[in-house]
């Protein structure tokens, strides 16, 4: 049976925004993230991380480092009884320098390639799914794929709200303090829609 998903941005939403995460020591999981993911697990959502990692294309770090950090992240959640069902990332950038990755791709957010990859590997009810992230590109991703977008104030969020969002045609369905509060809002939406 198809289940809705919550697509969660990584840097600035799951972990502290610290420029390029080019070493495991820079990967610090934000407060409330484990609890948020656990709540989504219990409420029947796929939990899927979607991330732009152009540092690979730019030659700042190897793709293996991204995999290493994702193994660490999954392990941390597993230890805390929270499950991430999928992790999809874009290692590309047209302005990069690493052959094979320095390309114009269809998976760099706000393009929808990562969502399409996720839909190929699991049964997702996209029309009832959400994107949570700290950048306007996450909200645009939601719009492009027919989902609701929630902007969080962690990471680049506050700056995006002040300096980028006013000039964007697309607006978030909600602005939340952080991932935990974004998930609370999603739960309320779900409850409201079940009453309808
Ligand atoms: Mg981000
Ligand atoms: Zn890509």
mmCIF file of N, CA and C in Angstrom, residues 36-175:
data_model
loop_
_atom_site.group_PDB
_atom_site.id
_atom_site.type_symbol
_atom_site.label_atom_id
_atom_site.label_comp_id
_atom_site.label_asym_id
_atom_site.label_seq_id
_atom_site.Cartn_x
_atom_site.Cartn_y
_atom_site.Cartn_z
ATOM 1 N N UNK A 36 11.398 13.706 16.224
ATOM 2 C CA UNK A 36 10.572 14.024 15.043
ATOM 3 C C UNK A 36 10.483 12.813 14.116
ATOM 4 N N UNK A 37 11.618 12.166 13.878
ATOM 5 C CA UNK A 37 11.639 11.012 12.965
ATOM 6 C C UNK A 37 10.868 9.842 13.562
ATOM 7 N N UNK A 38 11.027 9.642 14.859
ATOM 8 C CA UNK A 38 10.287 8.581 15.543
ATOM 9 C C UNK A 38 8.774 8.808 15.401
ATOM 10 N N UNK A 39 8.343 10.051 15.565
ATOM 11 C CA UNK A 39 6.908 10.373 15.442
ATOM 12 C C UNK A 39 6.421 10.056 14.029
ATOM 13 N N UNK A 40 7.215 10.384 13.031
ATOM 14 C CA UNK A 40 6.821 10.087 11.641
ATOM 15 C C UNK A 40 6.760 8.580 11.410
ATOM 16 N N UNK A 41 7.708 7.848 11.983
ATOM 17 C CA UNK A 41 7.689 6.375 11.900
ATOM 18 C C UNK A 41 6.381 5.831 12.455
ATOM 19 N N UNK A 42 5.991 6.344 13.618
ATOM 20 C CA UNK A 42 4.793 5.834 14.292
ATOM 21 C C UNK A 42 3.516 6.198 13.562
ATOM 22 N N UNK A 43 3.547 7.287 12.809
ATOM 23 C CA UNK A 43 2.342 7.745 12.119
ATOM 24 C C UNK A 43 2.280 7.299 10.664
ATOM 25 N N UNK A 44 3.120 6.342 10.288
ATOM 26 C CA UNK A 44 2.975 5.716 8.978
ATOM 27 C C UNK A 44 3.512 6.511 7.806
ATOM 28 N N UNK A 45 4.491 7.378 8.052
ATOM 29 C CA UNK A 45 5.142 8.090 6.956
ATOM 30 C C UNK A 45 6.464 7.409 6.584
ATOM 31 N N UNK A 46 6.768 7.402 5.283
ATOM 32 C CA UNK A 46 8.142 7.144 4.892
ATOM 33 C C UNK A 46 8.961 8.364 5.319
ATOM 34 N N UNK A 47 10.143 8.130 5.848
ATOM 35 C CA UNK A 47 11.039 9.233 6.200
ATOM 36 C C UNK A 47 12.234 9.183 5.244
ATOM 37 N N UNK A 48 12.366 10.227 4.437
ATOM 38 C CA UNK A 48 13.361 10.196 3.365
ATOM 39 C C UNK A 48 14.185 11.482 3.397
ATOM 40 N N UNK A 49 15.506 11.329 3.482
ATOM 41 C CA UNK A 49 16.396 12.495 3.479
ATOM 42 C C UNK A 49 16.804 12.795 2.036
ATOM 43 N N UNK A 50 16.670 14.063 1.657
ATOM 44 C CA UNK A 50 17.062 14.494 0.299
ATOM 45 C C UNK A 50 18.027 15.673 0.418
ATOM 46 N N UNK A 51 19.194 15.558 -0.204
ATOM 47 C CA UNK A 51 20.258 16.524 0.069
ATOM 48 C C UNK A 51 21.067 16.863 -1.177
ATOM 49 N N UNK A 52 21.361 18.158 -1.351
ATOM 50 C CA UNK A 52 22.325 18.578 -2.377
ATOM 51 C C UNK A 52 23.715 18.523 -1.757
ATOM 52 N N UNK A 53 24.618 17.793 -2.377
ATOM 53 C CA UNK A 53 25.999 17.717 -1.885
ATOM 54 C C UNK A 53 26.959 18.064 -3.022
ATOM 55 N N UNK A 54 26.891 19.342 -3.435
ATOM 56 C CA UNK A 54 27.701 19.766 -4.588
ATOM 57 C C UNK A 54 29.191 19.789 -4.261
ATOM 58 N N UNK A 55 29.547 19.665 -2.977
ATOM 59 C CA UNK A 55 30.961 19.603 -2.604
ATOM 60 C C UNK A 55 31.683 18.454 -3.289
ATOM 61 N N UNK A 56 30.932 17.417 -3.677
ATOM 62 C CA UNK A 56 31.539 16.294 -4.416
ATOM 63 C C UNK A 56 31.986 16.787 -5.793
ATOM 64 N N UNK A 57 31.069 17.445 -6.509
ATOM 65 C CA UNK A 57 31.392 17.948 -7.854
ATOM 66 C C UNK A 57 32.488 19.010 -7.810
ATOM 67 N N UNK A 58 32.515 19.768 -6.713
ATOM 68 C CA UNK A 58 33.492 20.852 -6.583
ATOM 69 C C UNK A 58 34.861 20.350 -6.141
ATOM 70 N N UNK A 59 34.947 19.057 -5.789
ATOM 71 C CA UNK A 59 36.230 18.494 -5.372
ATOM 72 C C UNK A 59 36.579 18.803 -3.933
ATOM 73 N N UNK A 60 35.597 19.203 -3.130
ATOM 74 C CA UNK A 60 35.875 19.532 -1.728
ATOM 75 C C UNK A 60 35.973 18.280 -0.864
ATOM 76 N N UNK A 61 35.269 17.217 -1.250
ATOM 77 C CA UNK A 61 35.354 15.950 -0.514
ATOM 78 C C UNK A 61 34.867 14.830 -1.429
ATOM 79 N N UNK A 62 35.322 13.601 -1.160
ATOM 80 C CA UNK A 62 34.937 12.480 -2.019
ATOM 81 C C UNK A 62 33.532 11.982 -1.701
ATOM 82 N N UNK A 63 32.916 11.315 -2.679
ATOM 83 C CA UNK A 63 31.559 10.816 -2.485
ATOM 84 C C UNK A 63 31.514 9.805 -1.332
ATOM 85 N N UNK A 64 32.618 9.088 -1.101
ATOM 86 C CA UNK A 64 32.664 8.113 0.002
ATOM 87 C C UNK A 64 32.413 8.781 1.355
ATOM 88 N N UNK A 65 32.837 10.045 1.494
ATOM 89 C CA UNK A 65 32.604 10.751 2.759
ATOM 90 C C UNK A 65 31.110 10.961 2.981
ATOM 91 N N UNK A 66 30.395 11.247 1.905
ATOM 92 C CA UNK A 66 28.942 11.435 2.026
ATOM 93 C C UNK A 66 28.308 10.128 2.509
ATOM 94 N N UNK A 67 28.740 9.010 1.905
ATOM 95 C CA UNK A 67 28.200 7.709 2.334
ATOM 96 C C UNK A 67 28.555 7.421 3.796
ATOM 97 N N UNK A 68 29.792 7.770 4.184
ATOM 98 C CA UNK A 68 30.236 7.520 5.561
ATOM 99 C C UNK A 68 29.359 8.309 6.547
ATOM 100 N N UNK A 69 29.100 9.566 6.226
ATOM 101 C CA UNK A 69 28.277 10.406 7.109
ATOM 102 C C UNK A 69 26.851 9.852 7.171
ATOM 103 N N UNK A 70 26.359 9.346 6.048
ATOM 104 C CA UNK A 70 24.991 8.805 6.040
ATOM 105 C C UNK A 70 24.894 7.508 6.840
ATOM 106 N N UNK A 71 25.943 6.701 6.806
ATOM 107 C CA UNK A 71 25.967 5.487 7.641
ATOM 108 C C UNK A 71 25.950 5.874 9.120
ATOM 109 N N UNK A 72 26.748 6.901 9.449
ATOM 110 C CA UNK A 72 26.783 7.384 10.835
ATOM 111 C C UNK A 72 25.395 7.878 11.255
ATOM 112 N N UNK A 73 24.759 8.654 10.371
ATOM 113 C CA UNK A 73 23.430 9.225 10.668
ATOM 114 C C UNK A 73 22.417 8.111 10.890
ATOM 115 N N UNK A 74 22.396 7.132 9.974
ATOM 116 C CA UNK A 74 21.438 6.014 10.112
ATOM 117 C C UNK A 74 21.681 5.258 11.411
ATOM 118 N N UNK A 75 22.962 5.036 11.742
ATOM 119 C CA UNK A 75 23.321 4.319 12.969
ATOM 120 C C UNK A 75 22.850 5.071 14.205
ATOM 121 N N UNK A 76 23.050 6.380 14.184
ATOM 122 C CA UNK A 76 22.626 7.215 15.322
ATOM 123 C C UNK A 76 21.113 7.114 15.512
ATOM 124 N N UNK A 77 20.374 7.173 14.409
ATOM 125 C CA UNK A 77 18.913 7.090 14.523
ATOM 126 C C UNK A 77 18.498 5.695 14.995
ATOM 127 N N UNK A 78 19.141 4.665 14.429
ATOM 128 C CA UNK A 78 18.798 3.276 14.790
ATOM 129 C C UNK A 78 18.971 3.067 16.297
ATOM 130 N N UNK A 79 20.088 3.546 16.814
ATOM 131 C CA UNK A 79 20.364 3.417 18.256
ATOM 132 C C UNK A 79 19.276 4.080 19.086
ATOM 133 N N UNK A 80 18.641 5.097 18.511
ATOM 134 C CA UNK A 80 17.605 5.848 19.221
ATOM 135 C C UNK A 80 16.202 5.455 18.756
ATOM 136 N N UNK A 81 16.107 4.261 18.156
ATOM 137 C CA UNK A 81 14.824 3.698 17.716
ATOM 138 C C UNK A 81 14.055 4.612 16.768
ATOM 139 N N UNK A 82 14.787 5.249 15.876
ATOM 140 C CA UNK A 82 14.176 6.064 14.814
ATOM 141 C C UNK A 82 14.708 5.526 13.484
ATOM 142 N N UNK A 83 13.859 5.510 12.471
ATOM 143 C CA UNK A 83 14.250 4.897 11.205
ATOM 144 C C UNK A 83 14.132 5.873 10.041
ATOM 145 N N UNK A 84 15.229 5.998 9.310
ATOM 146 C CA UNK A 84 15.186 6.711 8.031
ATOM 147 C C UNK A 84 15.063 5.660 6.938
ATOM 148 N N UNK A 85 14.027 5.774 6.114
ATOM 149 C CA UNK A 85 13.739 4.740 5.116
ATOM 150 C C UNK A 85 14.566 4.894 3.844
ATOM 151 N N UNK A 86 15.027 6.103 3.586
ATOM 152 C CA UNK A 86 15.829 6.306 2.383
ATOM 153 C C UNK A 86 16.617 7.593 2.464
ATOM 154 N N UNK A 87 17.786 7.588 1.822
ATOM 155 C CA UNK A 87 18.615 8.798 1.740
ATOM 156 C C UNK A 87 19.007 8.961 0.282
ATOM 157 N N UNK A 88 18.681 10.104 -0.295
ATOM 158 C CA UNK A 88 19.016 10.371 -1.693
ATOM 159 C C UNK A 88 19.724 11.714 -1.754
ATOM 160 N N UNK A 89 20.850 11.758 -2.490
ATOM 161 C CA UNK A 89 21.554 13.039 -2.577
ATOM 162 C C UNK A 89 22.061 13.284 -3.983
ATOM 163 N N UNK A 90 22.239 14.571 -4.271
ATOM 164 C CA UNK A 90 22.765 14.993 -5.572
ATOM 165 C C UNK A 90 24.212 15.414 -5.382
ATOM 166 N N UNK A 91 25.172 14.720 -6.012
ATOM 167 C CA UNK A 91 26.589 15.076 -5.871
ATOM 168 C C UNK A 91 27.061 16.024 -6.988
ATOM 169 N N UNK A 92 26.125 16.490 -7.797
ATOM 170 C CA UNK A 92 26.489 17.223 -9.022
ATOM 171 C C UNK A 92 26.525 18.738 -8.838
ATOM 172 N N UNK A 93 27.200 19.411 -9.748
ATOM 173 C CA UNK A 93 27.062 20.860 -9.920
ATOM 174 C C UNK A 93 27.690 21.228 -11.263
ATOM 175 N N UNK A 94 26.954 22.022 -12.067
ATOM 176 C CA UNK A 94 27.495 22.353 -13.402
ATOM 177 C C UNK A 94 28.791 23.148 -13.321
ATOM 178 N N UNK A 95 29.018 23.879 -12.224
ATOM 179 C CA UNK A 95 30.236 24.668 -12.091
ATOM 180 C C UNK A 95 31.355 23.928 -11.378
ATOM 181 N N UNK A 96 31.187 22.626 -11.185
ATOM 182 C CA UNK A 96 32.192 21.842 -10.470
ATOM 183 C C UNK A 96 33.419 21.558 -11.306
ATOM 184 N N UNK A 97 34.343 20.773 -10.744
ATOM 185 C CA UNK A 97 35.606 20.495 -11.434
ATOM 186 C C UNK A 97 35.891 19.002 -11.545
ATOM 187 N N UNK A 98 35.080 18.168 -10.915
ATOM 188 C CA UNK A 98 35.357 16.733 -10.896
ATOM 189 C C UNK A 98 34.618 16.046 -12.044
ATOM 190 N N UNK A 99 35.377 15.412 -12.943
ATOM 191 C CA UNK A 99 34.732 14.761 -14.092
ATOM 192 C C UNK A 99 33.650 13.783 -13.639
ATOM 193 N N UNK A 100 32.547 13.783 -14.375
ATOM 194 C CA UNK A 100 31.447 12.883 -14.034
ATOM 195 C C UNK A 100 30.426 13.536 -13.120
ATOM 196 N N UNK A 101 30.878 14.455 -12.254
ATOM 197 C CA UNK A 101 29.959 15.122 -11.328
ATOM 198 C C UNK A 101 29.686 16.576 -11.729
ATOM 199 N N UNK A 102 30.606 17.147 -12.499
ATOM 200 C CA UNK A 102 30.445 18.545 -12.915
ATOM 201 C C UNK A 102 29.500 18.609 -14.112
ATOM 202 N N UNK A 103 28.251 18.318 -13.847
ATOM 203 C CA UNK A 103 27.262 18.258 -14.925
ATOM 204 C C UNK A 103 25.977 18.968 -14.504
ATOM 205 N N UNK A 104 25.195 19.295 -15.523
ATOM 206 C CA UNK A 104 23.831 19.782 -15.305
ATOM 207 C C UNK A 104 22.981 18.520 -15.140
ATOM 208 N N UNK A 105 22.412 18.323 -13.976
ATOM 209 C CA UNK A 105 21.684 17.080 -13.726
ATOM 210 C C UNK A 105 20.205 17.389 -13.533
ATOM 211 N N UNK A 106 19.419 16.364 -13.272
ATOM 212 C CA UNK A 106 17.996 16.622 -12.980
ATOM 213 C C UNK A 106 17.674 16.311 -11.519
ATOM 214 N N UNK A 107 18.746 16.154 -10.691
ATOM 215 C CA UNK A 107 18.475 15.798 -9.295
ATOM 216 C C UNK A 107 18.887 16.861 -8.293
ATOM 217 N N UNK A 108 19.531 17.939 -8.773
ATOM 218 C CA UNK A 108 19.882 18.995 -7.823
ATOM 219 C C UNK A 108 18.617 19.769 -7.458
ATOM 220 N N UNK A 109 18.279 19.780 -6.157
ATOM 221 C CA UNK A 109 17.079 20.504 -5.721
ATOM 222 C C UNK A 109 17.197 21.967 -6.150
ATOM 223 N N UNK A 110 16.193 22.651 -6.641
ATOM 224 C CA UNK A 110 14.781 22.259 -6.568
ATOM 225 C C UNK A 110 14.266 21.378 -7.703
ATOM 226 N N UNK A 111 15.181 20.819 -8.518
ATOM 227 C CA UNK A 111 14.708 19.840 -9.504
ATOM 228 C C UNK A 111 14.275 18.572 -8.772
ATOM 229 N N UNK A 112 13.459 17.769 -9.436
ATOM 230 C CA UNK A 112 12.740 16.709 -8.710
ATOM 231 C C UNK A 112 13.363 15.315 -8.831
ATOM 232 N N UNK A 113 14.576 15.225 -9.406
ATOM 233 C CA UNK A 113 15.182 13.912 -9.635
ATOM 234 C C UNK A 113 15.289 13.033 -8.392
ATOM 235 N N UNK A 114 15.601 13.651 -7.245
ATOM 236 C CA UNK A 114 15.747 12.839 -6.023
ATOM 237 C C UNK A 114 14.405 12.247 -5.605
ATOM 238 N N UNK A 115 13.332 13.017 -5.816
ATOM 239 C CA UNK A 115 11.987 12.534 -5.478
ATOM 240 C C UNK A 115 11.637 11.356 -6.394
ATOM 241 N N UNK A 116 11.985 11.507 -7.687
ATOM 242 C CA UNK A 116 11.707 10.418 -8.636
ATOM 243 C C UNK A 116 12.492 9.156 -8.268
ATOM 244 N N UNK A 117 13.742 9.342 -7.856
ATOM 245 C CA UNK A 117 14.536 8.170 -7.417
ATOM 246 C C UNK A 117 13.859 7.476 -6.235
ATOM 247 N N UNK A 118 13.377 8.282 -5.283
ATOM 248 C CA UNK A 118 12.715 7.712 -4.097
ATOM 249 C C UNK A 118 11.459 6.948 -4.512
ATOM 250 N N UNK A 119 10.702 7.530 -5.433
ATOM 251 C CA UNK A 119 9.440 6.903 -5.859
ATOM 252 C C UNK A 119 9.687 5.578 -6.582
ATOM 253 N N UNK A 120 10.859 5.432 -7.209
ATOM 254 C CA UNK A 120 11.191 4.170 -7.864
ATOM 255 C C UNK A 120 11.498 3.084 -6.843
ATOM 256 N N UNK A 121 12.019 3.475 -5.682
ATOM 257 C CA UNK A 121 12.454 2.449 -4.733
ATOM 258 C C UNK A 121 11.427 2.169 -3.643
ATOM 259 N N UNK A 122 10.393 3.002 -3.513
ATOM 260 C CA UNK A 122 9.322 2.690 -2.548
ATOM 261 C C UNK A 122 7.998 3.274 -3.019
ATOM 262 N N UNK A 123 6.911 2.735 -2.457
ATOM 263 C CA UNK A 123 5.566 3.166 -2.851
ATOM 264 C C UNK A 123 5.180 4.414 -2.078
ATOM 265 N N UNK A 124 5.176 5.544 -2.764
ATOM 266 C CA UNK A 124 4.940 6.820 -2.077
ATOM 267 C C UNK A 124 3.684 7.504 -2.616
ATOM 268 N N UNK A 125 2.830 7.897 -1.696
ATOM 269 C CA UNK A 125 1.642 8.679 -2.026
ATOM 270 C C UNK A 125 2.055 10.156 -2.028
ATOM 271 N N UNK A 126 2.553 10.625 -3.175
ATOM 272 C CA UNK A 126 3.144 11.969 -3.249
ATOM 273 C C UNK A 126 2.153 13.076 -2.914
ATOM 274 N N UNK A 127 0.882 12.864 -3.286
ATOM 275 C CA UNK A 127 -0.087 13.954 -3.121
ATOM 276 C C UNK A 127 -0.357 14.255 -1.643
ATOM 277 N N UNK A 128 -0.013 13.318 -0.763
ATOM 278 C CA UNK A 128 -0.175 13.566 0.673
ATOM 279 C C UNK A 128 1.175 13.668 1.386
ATOM 280 N N UNK A 129 2.207 14.020 0.628
ATOM 281 C CA UNK A 129 3.560 14.059 1.185
ATOM 282 C C UNK A 129 4.034 15.495 1.401
ATOM 283 N N UNK A 130 5.113 15.622 2.132
ATOM 284 C CA UNK A 130 5.636 16.931 2.534
ATOM 285 C C UNK A 130 7.140 16.999 2.293
ATOM 286 N N UNK A 131 7.626 18.249 2.154
ATOM 287 C CA UNK A 131 9.068 18.497 2.168
ATOM 288 C C UNK A 131 9.341 19.460 3.311
ATOM 289 N N UNK A 132 10.366 19.163 4.122
ATOM 290 C CA UNK A 132 10.778 20.080 5.186
ATOM 291 C C UNK A 132 12.234 20.470 4.938
ATOM 292 N N UNK A 133 12.499 21.783 4.913
ATOM 293 C CA UNK A 133 13.873 22.218 4.701
ATOM 294 C C UNK A 133 14.095 23.650 5.134
ATOM 295 N N UNK A 134 15.379 24.065 5.136
ATOM 296 C CA UNK A 134 15.725 25.413 5.607
ATOM 297 C C UNK A 134 15.985 26.388 4.469
ATOM 298 N N UNK A 135 15.832 25.918 3.219
ATOM 299 C CA UNK A 135 16.091 26.809 2.079
ATOM 300 C C UNK A 135 14.844 26.908 1.209
ATOM 301 N N UNK A 136 14.733 28.029 0.508
ATOM 302 C CA UNK A 136 13.593 28.190 -0.407
ATOM 303 C C UNK A 136 13.608 27.126 -1.499
ATOM 304 N N UNK A 137 14.789 26.622 -1.845
ATOM 305 C CA UNK A 137 14.848 25.563 -2.868
ATOM 306 C C UNK A 137 14.098 24.303 -2.403
ATOM 307 N N UNK A 138 14.023 24.099 -1.098
ATOM 308 C CA UNK A 138 13.252 22.954 -0.578
ATOM 309 C C UNK A 138 11.751 23.181 -0.771
ATOM 310 N N UNK A 139 11.345 24.437 -0.628
ATOM 311 C CA UNK A 139 9.926 24.780 -0.818
ATOM 312 C C UNK A 139 9.579 24.684 -2.310
ATOM 313 N N UNK A 140 10.521 25.111 -3.154
ATOM 314 C CA UNK A 140 10.309 24.998 -4.610
ATOM 315 C C UNK A 140 10.259 23.532 -5.037
ATOM 316 N N UNK A 141 11.095 22.719 -4.416
ATOM 317 C CA UNK A 141 11.064 21.278 -4.689
ATOM 318 C C UNK A 141 9.671 20.723 -4.392
ATOM 319 N N UNK A 142 9.122 21.106 -3.237
ATOM 320 C CA UNK A 142 7.778 20.638 -2.854
ATOM 321 C C UNK A 142 6.768 21.042 -3.928
ATOM 322 N N UNK A 143 6.831 22.295 -4.319
ATOM 323 C CA UNK A 143 5.906 22.823 -5.332
ATOM 324 C C UNK A 143 6.042 22.044 -6.648
ATOM 325 N N UNK A 144 7.285 21.825 -7.083
ATOM 326 C CA UNK A 144 7.520 21.142 -8.366
ATOM 327 C C UNK A 144 6.991 19.710 -8.352
ATOM 328 N N UNK A 145 6.986 19.087 -7.170
ATOM 329 C CA UNK A 145 6.567 17.678 -7.097
ATOM 330 C C UNK A 145 5.146 17.530 -6.549
ATOM 331 N N UNK A 146 4.442 18.651 -6.359
ATOM 332 C CA UNK A 146 3.047 18.581 -5.918
ATOM 333 C C UNK A 146 2.863 18.235 -4.454
ATOM 334 N N UNK A 147 3.812 18.723 -3.631
ATOM 335 C CA UNK A 147 3.730 18.461 -2.182
ATOM 336 C C UNK A 147 3.641 19.779 -1.427
ATOM 337 N N UNK A 148 3.373 19.676 -0.126
ATOM 338 C CA UNK A 148 3.406 20.860 0.729
ATOM 339 C C UNK A 148 4.827 21.055 1.245
ATOM 340 N N UNK A 149 5.274 22.304 1.255
ATOM 341 C CA UNK A 149 6.619 22.610 1.740
ATOM 342 C C UNK A 149 6.577 23.324 3.073
ATOM 343 N N UNK A 150 7.452 22.915 3.982
ATOM 344 C CA UNK A 150 7.552 23.557 5.287
ATOM 345 C C UNK A 150 8.969 24.069 5.458
ATOM 346 N N UNK A 151 9.072 25.362 5.735
ATOM 347 C CA UNK A 151 10.375 25.984 5.950
ATOM 348 C C UNK A 151 10.675 25.981 7.446
ATOM 349 N N UNK A 152 11.889 25.616 7.807
ATOM 350 C CA UNK A 152 12.276 25.667 9.221
ATOM 351 C C UNK A 152 13.251 26.819 9.451
ATOM 352 N N UNK A 153 13.294 27.291 10.712
ATOM 353 C CA UNK A 153 14.123 28.452 11.047
ATOM 354 C C UNK A 153 15.544 28.067 11.440
ATOM 355 N N UNK A 154 15.840 26.768 11.463
ATOM 356 C CA UNK A 154 17.211 26.342 11.730
ATOM 357 C C UNK A 154 18.039 26.536 10.457
ATOM 358 N N UNK A 155 19.344 26.311 10.545
ATOM 359 C CA UNK A 155 20.211 26.422 9.374
ATOM 360 C C UNK A 155 20.122 27.807 8.754
ATOM 361 N N UNK A 156 19.898 27.853 7.428
ATOM 362 C CA UNK A 156 19.773 29.126 6.714
ATOM 363 C C UNK A 156 18.377 29.718 6.841
ATOM 364 N N UNK A 157 17.484 29.043 7.575
ATOM 365 C CA UNK A 157 16.059 29.401 7.583
ATOM 366 C C UNK A 157 15.746 30.863 7.848
ATOM 367 N N UNK A 158 16.300 31.412 8.942
ATOM 368 C CA UNK A 158 15.955 32.796 9.304
ATOM 369 C C UNK A 158 16.380 33.766 8.215
ATOM 370 N N UNK A 159 17.554 33.557 7.661
ATOM 371 C CA UNK A 159 18.043 34.423 6.578
ATOM 372 C C UNK A 159 17.210 34.263 5.318
ATOM 373 N N UNK A 160 16.804 33.049 5.026
ATOM 374 C CA UNK A 160 15.956 32.805 3.863
ATOM 375 C C UNK A 160 14.624 33.534 4.019
ATOM 376 N N UNK A 161 14.075 33.490 5.240
ATOM 377 C CA UNK A 161 12.787 34.150 5.498
ATOM 378 C C UNK A 161 12.918 35.658 5.280
ATOM 379 N N UNK A 162 14.041 36.252 5.737
ATOM 380 C CA UNK A 162 14.225 37.707 5.619
ATOM 381 C C UNK A 162 14.607 38.147 4.208
ATOM 382 N N UNK A 163 15.484 37.389 3.547
ATOM 383 C CA UNK A 163 16.139 37.932 2.357
ATOM 384 C C UNK A 163 15.808 37.234 1.050
ATOM 385 N N UNK A 164 15.255 36.044 1.099
ATOM 386 C CA UNK A 164 15.014 35.290 -0.141
ATOM 387 C C UNK A 164 13.521 35.069 -0.373
ATOM 388 N N UNK A 165 12.856 34.622 0.681
ATOM 389 C CA UNK A 165 11.428 34.293 0.550
ATOM 390 C C UNK A 165 10.576 35.452 0.018
ATOM 391 N N UNK A 166 10.858 36.728 0.430
ATOM 392 C CA UNK A 166 10.012 37.821 -0.067
ATOM 393 C C UNK A 166 10.019 37.948 -1.589
ATOM 394 N N UNK A 167 11.077 37.451 -2.240
ATOM 395 C CA UNK A 167 11.204 37.598 -3.693
ATOM 396 C C UNK A 167 10.796 36.341 -4.448
ATOM 397 N N UNK A 168 10.311 35.353 -3.738
ATOM 398 C CA UNK A 168 9.914 34.091 -4.366
ATOM 399 C C UNK A 168 8.406 34.069 -4.599
ATOM 400 N N UNK A 169 8.022 33.501 -5.728
ATOM 401 C CA UNK A 169 6.591 33.363 -6.012
ATOM 402 C C UNK A 169 5.985 32.266 -5.134
ATOM 403 N N UNK A 170 6.771 31.247 -4.868
ATOM 404 C CA UNK A 170 6.273 30.113 -4.098
ATOM 405 C C UNK A 170 6.419 30.389 -2.596
ATOM 406 N N UNK A 171 5.387 30.024 -1.834
ATOM 407 C CA UNK A 171 5.414 30.249 -0.384
ATOM 408 C C UNK A 171 5.250 28.917 0.347
ATOM 409 N N UNK A 172 5.867 28.804 1.520
ATOM 410 C CA UNK A 172 5.692 27.558 2.278
ATOM 411 C C UNK A 172 4.267 27.434 2.830
ATOM 412 N N UNK A 173 3.808 26.202 2.989
ATOM 413 C CA UNK A 173 2.509 25.961 3.621
ATOM 414 C C UNK A 173 2.577 26.332 5.097
ATOM 415 N N UNK A 174 3.811 26.256 5.637
ATOM 416 C CA UNK A 174 3.999 26.559 7.053
ATOM 417 C C UNK A 174 5.463 26.908 7.295
ATOM 418 N N UNK A 175 5.690 27.752 8.309
ATOM 419 C CA UNK A 175 7.060 28.011 8.760
ATOM 420 C C UNK A 175 7.145 27.517 10.199
#
